[in-house]
Amino acid sequence: MNEYTFPFNTCETPNKKGIAQPYSAMINFLSVIIVLYFLSKTQTLHAFILLFSLLLFDLSHTFSHFTHINTRIQLILVHSLAYILNFAFLYALYKHTNKLPSTSLIIFLLFILSFDIYAFFNLHLLCYLFTYVLFLFSIFIYYYGSLSKSIKKRLNILLILISIIYLGFINEAINCKRMLTIFPNFPFHAIVEILILFALYLFCTTFYNI
């Protein structure tokens, strides 16, 4: 994968005219509509901040599949908004549970963030995607015991979905060229985007009313 061509290094061959990656773009456009709907249903400030952060991330992600700007700005923007979303999630769970993050959690998250910055500028996409997932999982695990049974049940499914999505990115990194050689017009990345859509819907239905 090549950071410069993000997200066109995902496994959907981009068009030279019109919408660059129409399958991924359309799936992401649907996800924007879903987030907007649940954003309108929020009743607390922290839930609104959480879903608004998700909306900003999703809009930038969707735009990236529509067209490519020949700089790293899209990669920087999407990754930065992903972390804003993570911190919004940390804030939302703190407000929902009234449980402050411990000093050890903060130190651990700062360590992950520091390594993520290094990975972002020096390592493969999968490395800083892993640090992002680890950051998110750390928040999940810390607050897990303070959540209701219904949220825990949905959260378990969400954790499995996120893990499968990460494996999907690993598969693209290893096998994309081979897959496109066999099926050059098949939008393999759209499969990952569909999984992300399910995860996003589950996330919204779980946390819009906390």
JSON list of C-alpha atoms in Angstrom, two decimals:
[
{"chain": "A", "resi": 1, "resn": "MET", "atom": "CA", "xyz": [0.00, 0.00, 0.00]},
{"chain": "A", "resi": 2, "resn": "ASN", "atom": "CA", "xyz": [1.08, 3.56, -0.67]},
{"chain": "A", "resi": 3, "resn": "GLU", "atom": "CA", "xyz": [0.06, 6.36, 1.66]},
{"chain": "A", "resi": 4, "resn": "TYR", "atom": "CA", "xyz": [0.25, 8.91, -1.16]},
{"chain": "A", "resi": 5, "resn": "THR", "atom": "CA", "xyz": [-2.56, 7.24, -3.07]},
{"chain": "A", "resi": 6, "resn": "PHE", "atom": "CA", "xyz": [-4.88, 6.86, -0.07]},
{"chain": "A", "resi": 7, "resn": "PRO", "atom": "CA", "xyz": [-7.56, 5.61, -0.32]},
{"chain": "A", "resi": 8, "resn": "PHE", "atom": "CA", "xyz": [-6.95, 4.39, -3.86]},
{"chain": "A", "resi": 9, "resn": "ASN", "atom": "CA", "xyz": [-4.57, 1.73, -2.61]},
{"chain": "A", "resi": 10, "resn": "THR", "atom": "CA", "xyz": [-7.61, -0.05, -1.20]},
{"chain": "A", "resi": 11, "resn": "CYS", "atom": "CA", "xyz": [-8.80, -2.97, -3.27]},
{"chain": "A", "resi": 12, "resn": "GLU", "atom": "CA", "xyz": [-11.19, -1.19, -5.63]},
{"chain": "A", "resi": 13, "resn": "THR", "atom": "CA", "xyz": [-9.59, 0.00, -8.85]},
{"chain": "A", "resi": 14, "resn": "PRO", "atom": "CA", "xyz": [-10.29, 3.77, -9.13]},
{"chain": "A", "resi": 15, "resn": "ASN", "atom": "CA", "xyz": [-11.95, 5.31, -12.16]},
{"chain": "A", "resi": 16, "resn": "LYS", "atom": "CA", "xyz": [-10.11, 8.05, -14.01]},
{"chain": "A", "resi": 17, "resn": "LYS", "atom": "CA", "xyz": [-13.32, 10.00, -14.57]},
{"chain": "A", "resi": 18, "resn": "GLY", "atom": "CA", "xyz": [-16.34, 10.61, -12.39]},
{"chain": "A", "resi": 19, "resn": "ILE", "atom": "CA", "xyz": [-16.55, 9.05, -8.94]},
{"chain": "A", "resi": 20, "resn": "ALA", "atom": "CA", "xyz": [-13.19, 7.42, -8.29]},
{"chain": "A", "resi": 21, "resn": "GLN", "atom": "CA", "xyz": [-14.39, 4.44, -6.26]},
{"chain": "A", "resi": 22, "resn": "PRO", "atom": "CA", "xyz": [-18.18, 4.40, -6.71]},
{"chain": "A", "resi": 23, "resn": "TYR", "atom": "CA", "xyz": [-18.97, 1.25, -4.72]},
{"chain": "A", "resi": 24, "resn": "SER", "atom": "CA", "xyz": [-17.06, 2.32, -1.63]},
{"chain": "A", "resi": 25, "resn": "ALA", "atom": "CA", "xyz": [-18.28, 5.90, -2.03]},
{"chain": "A", "resi": 26, "resn": "MET", "atom": "CA", "xyz": [-21.94, 4.90, -2.19]},
{"chain": "A", "resi": 27, "resn": "ILE", "atom": "CA", "xyz": [-21.68, 2.61, 0.84]},
{"chain": "A", "resi": 28, "resn": "ASN", "atom": "CA", "xyz": [-20.03, 5.40, 2.79]},
{"chain": "A", "resi": 29, "resn": "PHE", "atom": "CA", "xyz": [-22.67, 7.88, 1.64]},
{"chain": "A", "resi": 30, "resn": "LEU", "atom": "CA", "xyz": [-25.27, 5.53, 3.11]},
{"chain": "A", "resi": 31, "resn": "SER", "atom": "CA", "xyz": [-23.33, 5.48, 6.37]},
{"chain": "A", "resi": 32, "resn": "VAL", "atom": "CA", "xyz": [-23.40, 9.31, 6.45]},
{"chain": "A", "resi": 33, "resn": "ILE", "atom": "CA", "xyz": [-27.20, 9.20, 6.20]},
{"chain": "A", "resi": 34, "resn": "ILE", "atom": "CA", "xyz": [-27.36, 6.68, 9.06]},
{"chain": "A", "resi": 35, "resn": "VAL", "atom": "CA", "xyz": [-25.16, 8.83, 11.30]},
{"chain": "A", "resi": 36, "resn": "LEU", "atom": "CA", "xyz": [-27.20, 11.95, 10.49]},
{"chain": "A", "resi": 37, "resn": "TYR", "atom": "CA", "xyz": [-30.39, 10.13, 11.46]},
{"chain": "A", "resi": 38, "resn": "PHE", "atom": "CA", "xyz": [-29.06, 8.98, 14.84]},
{"chain": "A", "resi": 39, "resn": "LEU", "atom": "CA", "xyz": [-27.40, 12.34, 15.43]},
{"chain": "A", "resi": 40, "resn": "SER", "atom": "CA", "xyz": [-30.85, 13.93, 15.21]},
{"chain": "A", "resi": 41, "resn": "LYS", "atom": "CA", "xyz": [-32.06, 11.49, 17.89]},
{"chain": "A", "resi": 42, "resn": "THR", "atom": "CA", "xyz": [-29.40, 12.29, 20.52]},
{"chain": "A", "resi": 43, "resn": "GLN", "atom": "CA", "xyz": [-30.62, 13.76, 23.80]},
{"chain": "A", "resi": 44, "resn": "THR", "atom": "CA", "xyz": [-27.39, 14.51, 25.65]},
{"chain": "A", "resi": 45, "resn": "LEU", "atom": "CA", "xyz": [-24.47, 16.75, 24.78]},
{"chain": "A", "resi": 46, "resn": "HIS", "atom": "CA", "xyz": [-21.90, 13.97, 25.07]},
{"chain": "A", "resi": 47, "resn": "ALA", "atom": "CA", "xyz": [-23.89, 11.69, 22.73]},
{"chain": "A", "resi": 48, "resn": "PHE", "atom": "CA", "xyz": [-24.22, 14.57, 20.26]},
{"chain": "A", "resi": 49, "resn": "ILE", "atom": "CA", "xyz": [-20.47, 15.26, 20.39]},
{"chain": "A", "resi": 50, "resn": "LEU", "atom": "CA", "xyz": [-19.77, 11.56, 19.85]},
{"chain": "A", "resi": 51, "resn": "LEU", "atom": "CA", "xyz": [-22.01, 11.18, 16.81]},
{"chain": "A", "resi": 52, "resn": "PHE", "atom": "CA", "xyz": [-21.01, 14.57, 15.38]},
{"chain": "A", "resi": 53, "resn": "SER", "atom": "CA", "xyz": [-17.37, 13.44, 15.57]},
{"chain": "A", "resi": 54, "resn": "LEU", "atom": "CA", "xyz": [-18.39, 10.23, 13.80]},
{"chain": "A", "resi": 55, "resn": "LEU", "atom": "CA", "xyz": [-20.16, 12.29, 11.14]},
{"chain": "A", "resi": 56, "resn": "LEU", "atom": "CA", "xyz": [-17.07, 14.42, 10.47]},
{"chain": "A", "resi": 57, "resn": "PHE", "atom": "CA", "xyz": [-14.94, 11.29, 10.17]},
{"chain": "A", "resi": 58, "resn": "ASP", "atom": "CA", "xyz": [-17.45, 9.62, 7.89]},
{"chain": "A", "resi": 59, "resn": "LEU", "atom": "CA", "xyz": [-17.79, 12.67, 5.63]},
{"chain": "A", "resi": 60, "resn": "SER", "atom": "CA", "xyz": [-14.02, 12.89, 5.16]},
{"chain": "A", "resi": 61, "resn": "HIS", "atom": "CA", "xyz": [-13.83, 9.14, 4.57]},
{"chain": "A", "resi": 62, "resn": "THR", "atom": "CA", "xyz": [-16.63, 9.30, 2.00]},
{"chain": "A", "resi": 63, "resn": "PHE", "atom": "CA", "xyz": [-15.08, 12.26, 0.17]},
{"chain": "A", "resi": 64, "resn": "SER", "atom": "CA", "xyz": [-11.79, 10.37, -0.05]},
{"chain": "A", "resi": 65, "resn": "HIS", "atom": "CA", "xyz": [-13.50, 7.66, -2.09]},
{"chain": "A", "resi": 66, "resn": "PHE", "atom": "CA", "xyz": [-15.14, 10.22, -4.37]},
{"chain": "A", "resi": 67, "resn": "THR", "atom": "CA", "xyz": [-11.96, 11.99, -5.43]},
{"chain": "A", "resi": 68, "resn": "HIS", "atom": "CA", "xyz": [-8.25, 12.13, -4.65]},
{"chain": "A", "resi": 69, "resn": "ILE", "atom": "CA", "xyz": [-6.22, 15.21, -3.77]},
{"chain": "A", "resi": 70, "resn": "ASN", "atom": "CA", "xyz": [-2.57, 14.76, -4.70]},
{"chain": "A", "resi": 71, "resn": "THR", "atom": "CA", "xyz": [-1.17, 15.39, -1.24]},
{"chain": "A", "resi": 72, "resn": "ARG", "atom": "CA", "xyz": [-1.25, 13.52, 2.07]},
{"chain": "A", "resi": 73, "resn": "ILE", "atom": "CA", "xyz": [-3.97, 15.85, 3.32]},
{"chain": "A", "resi": 74, "resn": "GLN", "atom": "CA", "xyz": [-6.74, 13.27, 2.98]},
{"chain": "A", "resi": 75, "resn": "LEU", "atom": "CA", "xyz": [-4.80, 10.68, 4.93]},
{"chain": "A", "resi": 76, "resn": "ILE", "atom": "CA", "xyz": [-3.91, 13.21, 7.64]},
{"chain": "A", "resi": 77, "resn": "LEU", "atom": "CA", "xyz": [-7.48, 14.48, 7.87]},
{"chain": "A", "resi": 78, "resn": "VAL", "atom": "CA", "xyz": [-9.13, 11.06, 8.08]},
{"chain": "A", "resi": 79, "resn": "HIS", "atom": "CA", "xyz": [-6.64, 9.75, 10.63]},
{"chain": "A", "resi": 80, "resn": "SER", "atom": "CA", "xyz": [-6.87, 12.90, 12.77]},
{"chain": "A", "resi": 81, "resn": "LEU", "atom": "CA", "xyz": [-10.67, 12.81, 12.77]},
{"chain": "A", "resi": 82, "resn": "ALA", "atom": "CA", "xyz": [-10.52, 9.14, 13.75]},
{"chain": "A", "resi": 83, "resn": "TYR", "atom": "CA", "xyz": [-8.65, 10.12, 16.91]},
{"chain": "A", "resi": 84, "resn": "ILE", "atom": "CA", "xyz": [-11.02, 13.00, 17.60]},
{"chain": "A", "resi": 85, "resn": "LEU", "atom": "CA", "xyz": [-13.75, 10.35, 17.44]},
{"chain": "A", "resi": 86, "resn": "ASN", "atom": "CA", "xyz": [-11.84, 8.18, 19.92]},
{"chain": "A", "resi": 87, "resn": "PHE", "atom": "CA", "xyz": [-11.46, 11.04, 22.40]},
{"chain": "A", "resi": 88, "resn": "ALA", "atom": "CA", "xyz": [-15.15, 11.91, 21.95]},
{"chain": "A", "resi": 89, "resn": "PHE", "atom": "CA", "xyz": [-15.95, 8.29, 22.76]},
{"chain": "A", "resi": 90, "resn": "LEU", "atom": "CA", "xyz": [-13.78, 8.44, 25.88]},
{"chain": "A", "resi": 91, "resn": "TYR", "atom": "CA", "xyz": [-15.60, 11.61, 26.96]},
{"chain": "A", "resi": 92, "resn": "ALA", "atom": "CA", "xyz": [-19.03, 10.12, 26.24]},
{"chain": "A", "resi": 93, "resn": "LEU", "atom": "CA", "xyz": [-18.35, 7.00, 28.31]},
{"chain": "A", "resi": 94, "resn": "TYR", "atom": "CA", "xyz": [-16.96, 9.12, 31.15]},
{"chain": "A", "resi": 95, "resn": "LYS", "atom": "CA", "xyz": [-20.14, 11.23, 31.19]},
{"chain": "A", "resi": 96, "resn": "HIS", "atom": "CA", "xyz": [-22.39, 8.17, 30.85]},
{"chain": "A", "resi": 97, "resn": "THR", "atom": "CA", "xyz": [-20.74, 6.15, 33.64]},
{"chain": "A", "resi": 98, "resn": "ASN", "atom": "CA", "xyz": [-19.49, 9.07, 35.74]},
{"chain": "A", "resi": 99, "resn": "LYS", "atom": "CA", "xyz": [-16.19, 7.19, 35.95]},
{"chain": "A", "resi": 100, "resn": "LEU", "atom": "CA", "xyz": [-13.03, 9.18, 35.39]},
{"chain": "A", "resi": 101, "resn": "PRO", "atom": "CA", "xyz": [-10.30, 7.51, 33.30]},
{"chain": "A", "resi": 102, "resn": "SER", "atom": "CA", "xyz": [-7.50, 6.34, 35.57]},
{"chain": "A", "resi": 103, "resn": "THR", "atom": "CA", "xyz": [-3.98, 7.73, 35.46]},
{"chain": "A", "resi": 104, "resn": "SER", "atom": "CA", "xyz": [-2.71, 4.39, 34.15]},
{"chain": "A", "resi": 105, "resn": "LEU", "atom": "CA", "xyz": [-5.27, 4.44, 31.31]},
{"chain": "A", "resi": 106, "resn": "ILE", "atom": "CA", "xyz": [-4.31, 7.99, 30.33]},
{"chain": "A", "resi": 107, "resn": "ILE", "atom": "CA", "xyz": [-0.61, 7.09, 30.33]},
{"chain": "A", "resi": 108, "resn": "PHE", "atom": "CA", "xyz": [-1.29, 3.98, 28.26]},
{"chain": "A", "resi": 109, "resn": "LEU", "atom": "CA", "xyz": [-3.41, 5.92, 25.75]},
{"chain": "A", "resi": 110, "resn": "LEU", "atom": "CA", "xyz": [-0.73, 8.60, 25.44]},
{"chain": "A", "resi": 111, "resn": "PHE", "atom": "CA", "xyz": [1.84, 5.88, 24.81]},
{"chain": "A", "resi": 112, "resn": "ILE", "atom": "CA", "xyz": [-0.33, 4.40, 22.07]},
{"chain": "A", "resi": 113, "resn": "LEU", "atom": "CA", "xyz": [-0.88, 7.85, 20.58]},
{"chain": "A", "resi": 114, "resn": "SER", "atom": "CA", "xyz": [2.86, 8.56, 20.59]},
{"chain": "A", "resi": 115, "resn": "PHE", "atom": "CA", "xyz": [3.62, 5.31, 18.82]},
{"chain": "A", "resi": 116, "resn": "ASP", "atom": "CA", "xyz": [0.78, 5.98, 16.41]},
{"chain": "A", "resi": 117, "resn": "ILE", "atom": "CA", "xyz": [2.35, 9.32, 15.41]},
{"chain": "A", "resi": 118, "resn": "TYR", "atom": "CA", "xyz": [5.66, 7.55, 14.80]},
{"chain": "A", "resi": 119, "resn": "ALA", "atom": "CA", "xyz": [3.94, 4.78, 12.83]},
{"chain": "A", "resi": 120, "resn": "PHE", "atom": "CA", "xyz": [1.98, 7.31, 10.80]},
{"chain": "A", "resi": 121, "resn": "PHE", "atom": "CA", "xyz": [5.12, 8.94, 9.44]},
{"chain": "A", "resi": 122, "resn": "ASN", "atom": "CA", "xyz": [7.43, 5.93, 9.30]},
{"chain": "A", "resi": 123, "resn": "LEU", "atom": "CA", "xyz": [5.55, 2.63, 9.07]},
{"chain": "A", "resi": 124, "resn": "HIS", "atom": "CA", "xyz": [2.94, 0.79, 7.02]},
{"chain": "A", "resi": 125, "resn": "LEU", "atom": "CA", "xyz": [-0.74, 1.73, 7.10]},
{"chain": "A", "resi": 126, "resn": "LEU", "atom": "CA", "xyz": [-1.55, -1.48, 8.98]},
{"chain": "A", "resi": 127, "resn": "CYS", "atom": "CA", "xyz": [0.70, -0.39, 11.87]},
{"chain": "A", "resi": 128, "resn": "TYR", "atom": "CA", "xyz": [-1.11, 2.85, 12.62]},
{"chain": "A", "resi": 129, "resn": "LEU", "atom": "CA", "xyz": [-4.46, 1.25, 11.88]},
{"chain": "A", "resi": 130, "resn": "PHE", "atom": "CA", "xyz": [-3.55, -1.27, 14.59]},
{"chain": "A", "resi": 131, "resn": "THR", "atom": "CA", "xyz": [-2.65, 1.50, 17.07]},
{"chain": "A", "resi": 132, "resn": "TYR", "atom": "CA", "xyz": [-5.99, 3.16, 16.35]},
{"chain": "A", "resi": 133, "resn": "VAL", "atom": "CA", "xyz": [-7.88, -0.07, 17.03]},
{"chain": "A", "resi": 134, "resn": "LEU", "atom": "CA", "xyz": [-5.81, -0.70, 20.18]},
{"chain": "A", "resi": 135, "resn": "PHE", "atom": "CA", "xyz": [-6.64, 2.81, 21.43]},
{"chain": "A", "resi": 136, "resn": "LEU", "atom": "CA", "xyz": [-10.35, 2.18, 20.87]},
{"chain": "A", "resi": 137, "resn": "PHE", "atom": "CA", "xyz": [-10.29, -1.30, 22.42]},
{"chain": "A", "resi": 138, "resn": "SER", "atom": "CA", "xyz": [-8.50, 0.07, 25.50]},
{"chain": "A", "resi": 139, "resn": "ILE", "atom": "CA", "xyz": [-11.39, 2.47, 26.09]},
{"chain": "A", "resi": 140, "resn": "PHE", "atom": "CA", "xyz": [-13.91, -0.34, 25.54]},
{"chain": "A", "resi": 141, "resn": "ILE", "atom": "CA", "xyz": [-12.18, -2.60, 28.04]},
{"chain": "A", "resi": 142, "resn": "TYR", "atom": "CA", "xyz": [-11.73, 0.08, 30.72]},
{"chain": "A", "resi": 143, "resn": "TYR", "atom": "CA", "xyz": [-15.41, 1.03, 30.77]},
{"chain": "A", "resi": 144, "resn": "TYR", "atom": "CA", "xyz": [-16.82, -2.41, 29.99]},
{"chain": "A", "resi": 145, "resn": "GLY", "atom": "CA", "xyz": [-17.64, -3.27, 33.63]},
{"chain": "A", "resi": 146, "resn": "SER", "atom": "CA", "xyz": [-19.54, 0.00, 34.11]},
{"chain": "A", "resi": 147, "resn": "LEU", "atom": "CA", "xyz": [-21.92, -0.51, 31.19]},
{"chain": "A", "resi": 148, "resn": "SER", "atom": "CA", "xyz": [-25.36, -2.09, 31.14]},
{"chain": "A", "resi": 149, "resn": "LYS", "atom": "CA", "xyz": [-25.92, -5.68, 30.00]},
{"chain": "A", "resi": 150, "resn": "SER", "atom": "CA", "xyz": [-27.61, -4.54, 26.79]},
{"chain": "A", "resi": 151, "resn": "ILE", "atom": "CA", "xyz": [-24.68, -2.27, 25.85]},
{"chain": "A", "resi": 152, "resn": "LYS", "atom": "CA", "xyz": [-22.18, -5.01, 26.75]},
{"chain": "A", "resi": 153, "resn": "LYS", "atom": "CA", "xyz": [-23.97, -7.46, 24.45]},
{"chain": "A", "resi": 154, "resn": "ARG", "atom": "CA", "xyz": [-23.81, -5.04, 21.52]},
{"chain": "A", "resi": 155, "resn": "LEU", "atom": "CA", "xyz": [-20.26, -4.09, 22.39]},
{"chain": "A", "resi": 156, "resn": "ASN", "atom": "CA", "xyz": [-19.15, -7.72, 22.19]},
{"chain": "A", "resi": 157, "resn": "ILE", "atom": "CA", "xyz": [-20.52, -7.93, 18.65]},
{"chain": "A", "resi": 158, "resn": "LEU", "atom": "CA", "xyz": [-18.90, -4.59, 17.77]},
{"chain": "A", "resi": 159, "resn": "LEU", "atom": "CA", "xyz": [-15.49, -5.78, 18.99]},
{"chain": "A", "resi": 160, "resn": "ILE", "atom": "CA", "xyz": [-15.77, -8.90, 16.82]},
{"chain": "A", "resi": 161, "resn": "LEU", "atom": "CA", "xyz": [-16.81, -6.82, 13.80]},
{"chain": "A", "resi": 162, "resn": "ILE", "atom": "CA", "xyz": [-13.89, -4.40, 14.24]},
{"chain": "A", "resi": 163, "resn": "SER", "atom": "CA", "xyz": [-11.48, -7.33, 14.49]},
{"chain": "A", "resi": 164, "resn": "ILE", "atom": "CA", "xyz": [-12.88, -8.84, 11.27]},
{"chain": "A", "resi": 165, "resn": "ILE", "atom": "CA", "xyz": [-12.60, -5.45, 9.54]},
{"chain": "A", "resi": 166, "resn": "TYR", "atom": "CA", "xyz": [-8.95, -5.18, 10.56]},
{"chain": "A", "resi": 167, "resn": "LEU", "atom": "CA", "xyz": [-8.34, -8.67, 9.16]},
{"chain": "A", "resi": 168, "resn": "GLY", "atom": "CA", "xyz": [-9.99, -7.45, 5.97]},
{"chain": "A", "resi": 169, "resn": "PHE", "atom": "CA", "xyz": [-7.42, -4.66, 5.70]},
{"chain": "A", "resi": 170, "resn": "ILE", "atom": "CA", "xyz": [-4.63, -7.17, 6.30]},
{"chain": "A", "resi": 171, "resn": "ASN", "atom": "CA", "xyz": [-6.03, -9.34, 3.50]},
{"chain": "A", "resi": 172, "resn": "GLU", "atom": "CA", "xyz": [-6.07, -6.34, 1.15]},
{"chain": "A", "resi": 173, "resn": "ALA", "atom": "CA", "xyz": [-2.49, -5.44, 2.03]},
{"chain": "A", "resi": 174, "resn": "ILE", "atom": "CA", "xyz": [-1.28, -8.98, 1.32]},
{"chain": "A", "resi": 175, "resn": "ASN", "atom": "CA", "xyz": [-3.55, -10.24, -1.45]},
{"chain": "A", "resi": 176, "resn": "CYS", "atom": "CA", "xyz": [-5.01, -7.21, -3.26]},
{"chain": "A", "resi": 177, "resn": "LYS", "atom": "CA", "xyz": [-2.78, -7.37, -6.36]},
{"chain": "A", "resi": 178, "resn": "ARG", "atom": "CA", "xyz": [-3.43, -11.09, -6.69]},
{"chain": "A", "resi": 179, "resn": "MET", "atom": "CA", "xyz": [-7.19, -10.68, -6.28]},
{"chain": "A", "resi": 180, "resn": "LEU", "atom": "CA", "xyz": [-7.36, -7.83, -8.81]},
{"chain": "A", "resi": 181, "resn": "THR", "atom": "CA", "xyz": [-5.30, -9.84, -11.27]},
{"chain": "A", "resi": 182, "resn": "ILE", "atom": "CA", "xyz": [-7.99, -12.53, -11.20]},
{"chain": "A", "resi": 183, "resn": "PHE", "atom": "CA", "xyz": [-11.00, -10.19, -10.94]},
{"chain": "A", "resi": 184, "resn": "PRO", "atom": "CA", "xyz": [-9.77, -6.75, -12.07]},
{"chain": "A", "resi": 185, "resn": "ASN", "atom": "CA", "xyz": [-13.20, -5.08, -11.95]},
{"chain": "A", "resi": 186, "resn": "PHE", "atom": "CA", "xyz": [-14.47, -6.51, -8.70]},
{"chain": "A", "resi": 187, "resn": "PRO", "atom": "CA", "xyz": [-14.64, -3.93, -5.84]},
{"chain": "A", "resi": 188, "resn": "PHE", "atom": "CA", "xyz": [-13.14, -6.08, -3.08]},
{"chain": "A", "resi": 189, "resn": "HIS", "atom": "CA", "xyz": [-12.81, -3.12, -0.74]},
{"chain": "A", "resi": 190, "resn": "ALA", "atom": "CA", "xyz": [-16.57, -2.65, -0.85]},
{"chain": "A", "resi": 191, "resn": "ILE", "atom": "CA", "xyz": [-16.87, -5.86, 1.18]},
{"chain": "A", "resi": 192, "resn": "VAL", "atom": "CA", "xyz": [-14.82, -4.25, 3.95]},
{"chain": "A", "resi": 193, "resn": "GLU", "atom": "CA", "xyz": [-16.93, -1.11, 3.65]},
{"chain": "A", "resi": 194, "resn": "ILE", "atom": "CA", "xyz": [-20.13, -3.15, 4.08]},
{"chain": "A", "resi": 195, "resn": "LEU", "atom": "CA", "xyz": [-18.71, -4.62, 7.30]},
{"chain": "A", "resi": 196, "resn": "ILE", "atom": "CA", "xyz": [-17.82, -1.09, 8.43]},
{"chain": "A", "resi": 197, "resn": "LEU", "atom": "CA", "xyz": [-21.39, -0.03, 7.63]},
{"chain": "A", "resi": 198, "resn": "PHE", "atom": "CA", "xyz": [-22.77, -2.77, 9.91]},
{"chain": "A", "resi": 199, "resn": "ALA", "atom": "CA", "xyz": [-20.31, -1.79, 12.64]},
{"chain": "A", "resi": 200, "resn": "LEU", "atom": "CA", "xyz": [-21.25, 1.87, 12.29]},
{"chain": "A", "resi": 201, "resn": "TYR", "atom": "CA", "xyz": [-24.97, 1.09, 12.50]},
{"chain": "A", "resi": 202, "resn": "LEU", "atom": "CA", "xyz": [-24.41, -1.02, 15.60]},
{"chain": "A", "resi": 203, "resn": "PHE", "atom": "CA", "xyz": [-22.27, 1.74, 17.15]},
{"chain": "A", "resi": 204, "resn": "CYS", "atom": "CA", "xyz": [-24.95, 4.36, 16.49]},
{"chain": "A", "resi": 205, "resn": "THR", "atom": "CA", "xyz": [-27.83, 2.25, 17.82]},
{"chain": "A", "resi": 206, "resn": "THR", "atom": "CA", "xyz": [-25.81, 1.47, 20.94]},
{"chain": "A", "resi": 207, "resn": "PHE", "atom": "CA", "xyz": [-24.52, 4.92, 21.87]},
{"chain": "A", "resi": 208, "resn": "TYR", "atom": "CA", "xyz": [-26.86, 7.55, 20.43]},
{"chain": "A", "resi": 209, "resn": "ASN", "atom": "CA", "xyz": [-29.02, 7.52, 23.57]},
{"chain": "A", "resi": 210, "resn": "ILE", "atom": "CA", "xyz": [-26.43, 7.22, 26.32]}
]
